[in-house]
XYZ file of C-alpha atoms in Angstrom:
465
model
C 0.185 -0.016 -0.106
C 0.953 3.847 -1.061
C 1.059 5.358 2.774
C -1.102 9.121 2.037
C 0.940 11.905 1.920
C -0.909 14.141 4.495
C -2.911 13.194 7.344
C -6.405 11.198 7.466
C -9.704 12.201 9.172
C -10.956 8.391 10.796
C -13.527 7.762 7.976
C -10.603 8.409 5.154
C -8.724 5.776 7.238
C -11.948 3.306 8.009
C -12.759 3.654 3.903
C -8.652 2.683 2.663
C -9.283 -0.294 5.585
C -12.433 -1.058 4.334
C -10.917 -1.569 0.570
C -8.165 -3.121 1.944
C -7.891 -6.915 1.106
C -6.714 -8.028 4.897
C -8.817 -5.408 6.491
C -7.490 -6.907 10.282
C -3.850 -6.920 9.181
C -4.249 -2.875 7.500
C -2.274 -1.080 9.854
C 0.694 -3.114 10.384
C 1.195 -3.012 6.639
C 0.252 0.396 6.180
C 2.905 1.497 9.250
C 5.563 -0.907 7.541
C 4.704 0.995 4.801
C 5.580 4.058 5.961
C 9.000 3.073 7.163
C 9.779 2.088 4.252
C 8.731 5.001 2.604
C 9.984 7.381 5.299
C 5.808 8.754 5.806
C 5.993 12.484 7.408
C 5.432 11.906 11.496
C 2.170 14.491 11.188
C 0.763 11.137 8.976
C 1.498 8.027 10.759
C 0.609 9.785 13.592
C -3.344 10.369 12.652
C -3.325 6.274 12.480
C -1.879 6.024 15.700
C -4.781 8.599 17.250
C -7.165 6.932 14.766
C -5.999 3.478 16.215
C -5.993 4.769 19.491
C -9.474 6.138 19.456
C -11.306 3.349 17.946
C -9.401 0.441 19.797
C -9.389 1.925 22.885
C -6.001 1.111 22.863
C -2.902 0.725 20.626
C -0.663 -2.880 19.901
C 2.485 -3.245 21.091
C 4.346 -3.730 17.628
C 2.306 -0.580 16.014
C 4.156 1.586 18.951
C 7.641 -0.191 17.749
C 6.884 0.415 14.447
C 5.604 4.029 14.715
C 9.010 4.434 16.675
C 10.874 3.445 14.005
C 9.840 5.557 12.012
C 10.343 8.381 14.975
C 13.746 6.923 14.671
C 14.938 7.024 10.909
C 13.899 10.759 11.446
C 14.936 11.694 14.622
C 12.352 13.362 16.265
C 13.385 12.970 19.708
C 10.384 14.499 21.778
C 8.469 11.540 20.073
C 10.841 8.973 20.378
C 10.368 10.279 24.827
C 6.655 10.453 24.407
C 6.261 6.703 22.849
C 8.446 5.293 25.450
C 6.634 6.861 28.360
C 3.491 5.270 27.201
C 5.434 1.738 26.449
C 6.549 2.021 29.544
C 3.252 3.005 30.962
C 1.893 0.627 29.060
C 3.804 -2.552 28.929
C 5.899 -3.471 32.521
C 8.887 -4.888 29.998
C 9.724 -4.516 26.801
C 11.467 -6.599 23.578
C 15.443 -5.986 22.524
C 13.965 -4.475 19.246
C 12.298 -1.638 21.434
C 15.676 -0.948 23.523
C 17.793 -1.142 20.567
C 15.454 1.326 18.842
C 14.622 3.707 21.624
C 18.774 3.193 22.525
C 19.052 4.580 19.011
C 16.933 7.474 18.669
C 18.286 8.860 21.756
C 21.633 8.617 21.614
C 21.825 10.125 18.165
C 19.871 13.464 20.233
C 20.508 15.615 22.703
C 18.508 13.305 25.500
C 21.848 11.248 24.835
C 22.083 10.398 29.170
C 18.441 9.325 28.701
C 20.281 6.255 26.422
C 22.238 5.405 28.860
C 19.363 4.734 31.573
C 17.660 2.748 29.101
C 21.400 0.410 29.268
C 21.143 0.443 32.542
C 17.477 -0.772 32.436
C 18.692 -3.225 30.217
C 21.303 -4.573 32.154
C 18.352 -5.745 34.834
C 16.998 -7.808 32.025
C 19.206 -9.265 29.968
C 23.154 -9.071 27.865
C 22.568 -5.041 26.033
C 23.065 -6.241 22.177
C 26.564 -4.939 20.875
C 23.904 -2.148 18.974
C 23.451 -1.053 22.550
C 26.374 -0.468 23.982
C 28.283 1.105 20.399
C 25.174 3.353 20.536
C 26.549 4.915 23.920
C 29.259 4.779 23.140
C 29.565 7.087 19.984
C 26.921 9.011 21.930
C 29.976 9.710 24.630
C 32.597 10.046 21.800
C 30.671 12.569 20.641
C 30.248 14.316 23.445
C 34.093 14.228 24.468
C 33.130 11.671 27.356
C 36.530 9.400 26.434
C 35.927 8.232 29.843
C 32.691 6.941 29.825
C 33.377 6.050 26.405
C 36.267 3.337 27.651
C 33.980 2.494 30.493
C 30.977 1.506 28.071
C 33.286 -0.310 25.783
C 34.814 -2.621 28.289
C 31.938 -3.373 29.681
C 30.784 -4.752 26.488
C 34.128 -6.546 25.800
C 33.667 -8.378 29.418
C 30.621 -9.804 28.238
C 31.812 -11.369 25.009
C 30.534 -8.925 22.506
C 32.647 -7.908 19.924
C 32.817 -4.492 18.325
C 32.320 -3.561 15.151
C 35.560 -1.755 12.929
C 33.040 1.480 13.250
C 32.970 2.585 16.594
C 36.852 1.223 16.820
C 37.318 3.674 14.254
C 34.604 6.532 15.959
C 37.215 6.064 19.218
C 40.376 7.729 16.893
C 37.747 10.239 14.781
C 36.524 11.694 18.423
C 39.945 11.225 20.093
C 42.139 13.685 17.881
C 44.082 16.058 19.633
C 43.455 15.355 22.590
C 45.814 15.407 26.136
C 46.578 12.543 28.058
C 48.196 9.498 28.915
C 45.207 7.369 30.282
C 43.477 8.372 26.583
C 46.747 7.519 24.258
C 47.187 3.959 26.829
C 43.837 3.050 25.478
C 44.242 4.093 22.178
C 47.688 1.847 22.602
C 44.696 -0.417 23.760
C 42.479 -1.000 20.874
C 45.559 -1.133 18.185
C 46.893 -4.427 20.656
C 43.177 -5.283 20.659
C 43.621 -5.637 16.504
C 46.902 -7.513 17.096
C 45.545 -9.544 19.066
C 42.542 -10.739 17.025
C 44.020 -10.681 13.923
C 42.457 -8.185 12.487
C 42.941 -5.948 10.223
C 41.207 -2.507 9.881
C 39.775 -1.031 6.624
C 41.503 2.086 4.481
C 38.866 5.110 6.055
C 39.835 3.244 9.585
C 43.249 3.133 9.165
C 43.631 7.013 8.297
C 41.512 7.855 11.419
C 44.744 5.665 12.889
C 47.255 8.293 11.183
C 45.283 11.684 11.907
C 45.406 10.532 15.313
C 48.772 10.193 15.463
C 49.589 13.261 14.115
C 47.024 14.824 16.562
C 49.004 14.238 19.116
C 49.617 17.249 21.398
C 53.909 17.516 21.611
C 53.812 14.291 20.669
C 56.353 13.875 17.068
C 54.355 11.589 15.433
C 54.447 10.971 11.477
C 52.482 8.670 9.256
C 53.324 6.403 6.411
C 51.772 4.284 4.024
C 54.151 2.244 2.361
C 54.694 -1.625 1.986
C 57.109 -4.092 3.715
C 59.672 -4.991 1.271
C 59.955 -9.212 1.445
C 62.881 -9.724 4.077
C 60.139 -8.416 6.695
C 62.236 -4.576 6.076
C 60.113 -1.558 6.434
C 61.302 1.193 3.725
C 60.671 3.876 5.759
C 61.959 3.190 9.109
C 64.004 0.094 8.220
C 62.817 -1.881 11.118
C 62.524 -5.285 10.839
C 58.798 -6.316 11.478
C 58.531 -9.629 13.719
C 59.558 -13.026 12.338
C 56.433 -15.593 11.333
C 58.486 -18.423 12.747
C 57.015 -19.293 16.592
C 59.784 -20.155 18.263
C 60.876 -23.973 19.596
C 59.570 -23.006 22.586
C 56.489 -20.775 21.293
C 55.605 -24.650 19.017
C 55.726 -26.919 21.230
C 53.829 -25.040 24.041
C 51.228 -24.091 21.055
C 50.873 -27.523 20.281
C 50.332 -29.222 23.466
C 48.284 -26.569 23.861
C 45.597 -27.933 21.304
C 46.446 -31.275 21.458
C 44.735 -31.249 24.937
C 42.221 -28.882 24.288
C 41.039 -29.099 21.201
C 41.333 -32.815 19.828
C 40.920 -34.389 23.144
C 38.740 -31.076 24.542
C 35.152 -31.576 24.317
C 34.491 -30.352 20.648
C 36.489 -32.728 18.902
C 33.746 -35.623 18.752
C 30.806 -33.859 18.459
C 31.009 -35.242 14.752
C 33.203 -37.647 14.746
C 34.213 -41.301 17.066
C 36.628 -41.532 19.684
C 37.065 -45.042 18.263
C 37.582 -43.279 14.082
C 40.330 -40.730 15.700
C 42.018 -42.912 17.593
C 42.716 -45.340 13.808
C 43.631 -41.789 12.307
C 45.961 -41.002 15.224
C 47.107 -44.678 14.618
C 47.108 -43.469 10.610
C 49.640 -40.323 11.152
C 52.203 -42.433 13.716
C 53.116 -44.666 11.106
C 53.134 -42.477 7.783
C 54.381 -38.675 9.773
C 55.719 -35.888 9.041
C 53.566 -34.506 6.428
C 55.072 -31.861 4.554
C 51.826 -30.348 3.452
C 48.180 -31.888 4.366
C 44.827 -31.465 2.482
C 41.327 -31.100 4.051
C 40.083 -32.652 -0.119
C 36.287 -31.651 0.251
C 37.194 -27.999 1.208
C 39.770 -27.660 -1.867
C 37.194 -30.234 -3.955
C 34.606 -27.418 -4.665
C 36.672 -24.789 -4.970
C 36.229 -24.351 -9.051
C 32.320 -25.093 -9.281
C 32.079 -25.773 -12.574
C 35.115 -28.767 -11.948
C 34.321 -31.614 -11.118
C 35.471 -32.017 -7.289
C 37.634 -34.912 -7.981
C 38.994 -32.565 -10.512
C 40.126 -29.842 -8.566
C 41.238 -32.163 -5.856
C 43.409 -33.747 -8.398
C 45.134 -30.317 -9.553
C 45.778 -28.933 -6.028
C 47.359 -32.588 -5.066
C 48.994 -32.128 -8.844
C 50.076 -28.554 -7.727
C 51.675 -29.133 -4.534
C 53.295 -32.440 -5.159
C 55.280 -31.039 -7.510
C 57.934 -30.258 -4.631
C 59.078 -33.917 -3.892
C 56.032 -32.917 -0.986
C 54.802 -35.785 1.446
C 51.054 -35.297 0.977
C 47.848 -36.077 3.156
C 44.501 -35.831 1.863
C 42.006 -36.058 4.410
C 38.864 -37.586 2.597
C 35.388 -38.685 3.312
C 34.370 -42.841 2.676
C 31.696 -41.248 -0.137
C 35.049 -40.059 -2.717
C 35.793 -44.148 -2.616
C 32.729 -44.358 -4.771
C 32.469 -44.196 -8.036
C 29.943 -41.136 -8.712
C 29.431 -37.853 -11.394
C 31.724 -36.055 -8.849
C 34.411 -38.889 -8.034
C 36.118 -40.827 -10.492
C 37.487 -44.472 -9.530
C 40.557 -44.340 -12.016
C 41.190 -40.287 -10.712
C 41.262 -41.069 -7.056
C 43.385 -44.136 -7.904
C 45.578 -42.443 -9.588
C 45.876 -39.542 -6.946
C 46.411 -42.248 -4.069
C 49.611 -42.865 -5.482
C 50.794 -38.769 -5.079
C 49.940 -38.091 -1.660
C 48.611 -40.296 1.061
C 44.800 -39.919 2.486
C 42.681 -41.127 5.121
C 38.688 -41.415 4.630
C 37.352 -40.469 7.635
C 33.600 -41.108 8.131
C 30.912 -39.258 5.950
C 29.782 -36.926 8.884
C 33.364 -36.349 11.109
C 34.689 -32.880 11.182
C 37.475 -32.489 9.939
C 39.479 -29.323 11.131
C 40.764 -31.427 14.110
C 42.283 -34.283 12.025
C 43.615 -31.583 10.112
C 45.042 -30.078 13.324
C 46.546 -33.209 14.611
C 48.197 -33.969 11.824
C 49.850 -31.520 10.962
C 50.659 -30.269 14.478
C 52.344 -34.199 14.529
C 54.539 -33.606 11.433
C 56.680 -30.652 13.405
C 57.353 -26.790 11.954
C 57.399 -27.205 9.145
C 54.550 -28.568 7.544
C 51.897 -26.100 5.655
C 47.866 -27.249 5.672
C 45.194 -26.087 2.506
C 41.940 -25.455 3.610
C 39.248 -22.044 2.413
C 38.625 -22.487 6.296
C 39.029 -20.352 9.080
C 38.932 -22.831 11.399
C 37.462 -19.943 14.072
C 35.773 -22.413 16.164
C 39.391 -23.885 17.420
C 40.503 -20.832 17.895
C 37.259 -20.279 21.044
C 38.622 -23.654 22.481
C 41.624 -22.107 22.806
C 40.655 -20.577 26.911
C 44.068 -17.756 27.504
C 44.866 -14.877 24.430
C 48.726 -15.952 24.360
C 47.521 -19.436 23.228
C 45.250 -17.454 21.351
C 47.697 -15.827 19.597
C 50.319 -18.464 18.873
C 47.292 -20.017 17.244
C 46.937 -17.321 14.823
C 50.843 -16.719 13.969
C 50.790 -19.865 13.714
C 47.767 -19.995 11.641
C 49.384 -16.800 9.793
C 52.081 -18.829 8.632
C 51.037 -22.446 7.129
C 47.949 -22.094 6.529
C 47.718 -21.808 2.196
C 45.808 -19.721 0.541
C 44.179 -21.078 -2.638
C 43.766 -18.530 -5.377
C 42.310 -19.452 -8.517
C 44.029 -18.053 -11.671
C 43.217 -19.333 -14.612
C 43.144 -23.056 -14.049
C 45.861 -22.551 -12.225
C 46.364 -22.485 -8.465
C 48.501 -19.866 -8.074
C 50.100 -20.368 -4.670
C 49.930 -17.584 -1.812
C 53.703 -17.884 -0.090
C 53.821 -17.476 3.688
C 54.738 -14.233 4.294
C 58.386 -14.889 6.485
C 57.213 -11.541 8.290
C 54.570 -11.401 10.683
C 51.290 -9.982 8.759
C 49.148 -7.591 13.050
C 49.606 -4.819 13.764
C 53.018 -4.246 16.024
C 55.075 -1.765 18.260
C 58.506 -1.130 19.163
C 56.863 2.027 21.873
C 58.609 4.525 18.755
C 56.943 2.592 16.068
C 53.955 0.975 14.817
C 53.395 -0.716 11.719
C 49.537 -0.964 11.119
C 48.655 -3.762 8.309
C 45.436 -2.170 6.658
C 42.600 -3.365 3.704
C 41.825 -1.093 0.298
C 37.955 -2.701 1.532
C 35.966 -2.948 4.303
C 35.454 -6.274 5.269
C 33.514 -7.360 8.968
C 34.257 -10.709 8.596
C 38.002 -12.072 9.818
C 40.321 -13.703 7.061
C 43.083 -15.208 6.890
C 44.176 -13.292 3.109
C 47.110 -11.258 4.724
C 47.244 -7.422 3.549
C 50.517 -6.485 1.914
C 50.029 -2.555 2.546
C 50.894 -1.530 5.701
C 50.427 2.193 7.314
C 54.226 3.363 8.995
C 54.233 5.218 12.399
C 56.954 7.274 13.904
C 57.568 9.180 16.611
C 60.368 11.641 15.618
């Protein structure tokens, strides 16, 4: 339905309602349409008044839809009125209404009311990321940085992952501000990017650069650059951190992964202990491998190609350097079918060791076990990010080592024509790093909220002169 352009009288609304094919949902459909078309607020208000007069009250869902329109248009006094009505009429509100109220109020001069609402939400549920971020941005906009950081730490403590947008806001609103405590907090955000292997996009990187250069008396200068293959920064000649783990770090990580991830709670959800034991015996008899391949994952790399051909290309390409390969497969690959040809499978088995798991198994644990058991040199191939397993590692140091190991050992496959182009693992570590008077920050050209193991090749070098 097309909403009217001006407020209507009761009889006009009635006529419209009767001509509508499902009169019982007329108001709901009309409000949805008003939100979509961003109708003038007085038009929506005239329908609300009509509903109140006809029914004696207004249903919760209609109030929420009206509220959505008020928030879209920044109608602060209307948002407050709706909140007053809702508070009297309904004992508790659900998260959708709170999201709208907090967002609407935090963007207005009544932003402190959003903080009061956040406290209200905390009594009945864990506030959403959006709730926190609306309040953080409001506090930052009004230069109340202590309050903004207090909310940010509270949010992290509740395991809510901040968006890049709110992290960028901290740098934007702190520009030119003095204070050692503030500086420490912002350095903390950069270390959060490091620990979680997050790469800022270009606009976020610019905000970081401008903030550094605006620190009163700081004498920081930022330059955009590319790091040499040797790991040296051409701007400040500083050598970036090595991507390799030390022997001690590697052994520590291997023990932790085998203990927490492989023998922990999450391996046997999709595989039986017997199958995993059989796999361990298989590895013990044949290791060390040079490369472990997630066969099913790689077989889908080019959707128009037969799955066994995709895998065959990968095995052929990786076997060239006489590398010892282990392919993790599934039992269904051994059954002759349109995707899995028996003769191609036989030929591949001459070039690589294969382990065929049950069709419902989860192969990440197998992949991790075989790679780590084979030693520091062993690489692995999958397009997965192995995020679930990172989550099983209980402390941030082990998570950091896991990510570092992953960056140095996961071969990502880019398709170029019909060839595999191997993206070699870099000799330097591609994460935010600092020596105190230098910061090196890898960044991406485009915005990606999703975590990605593809490392960027562009860097921001910041030096203190």
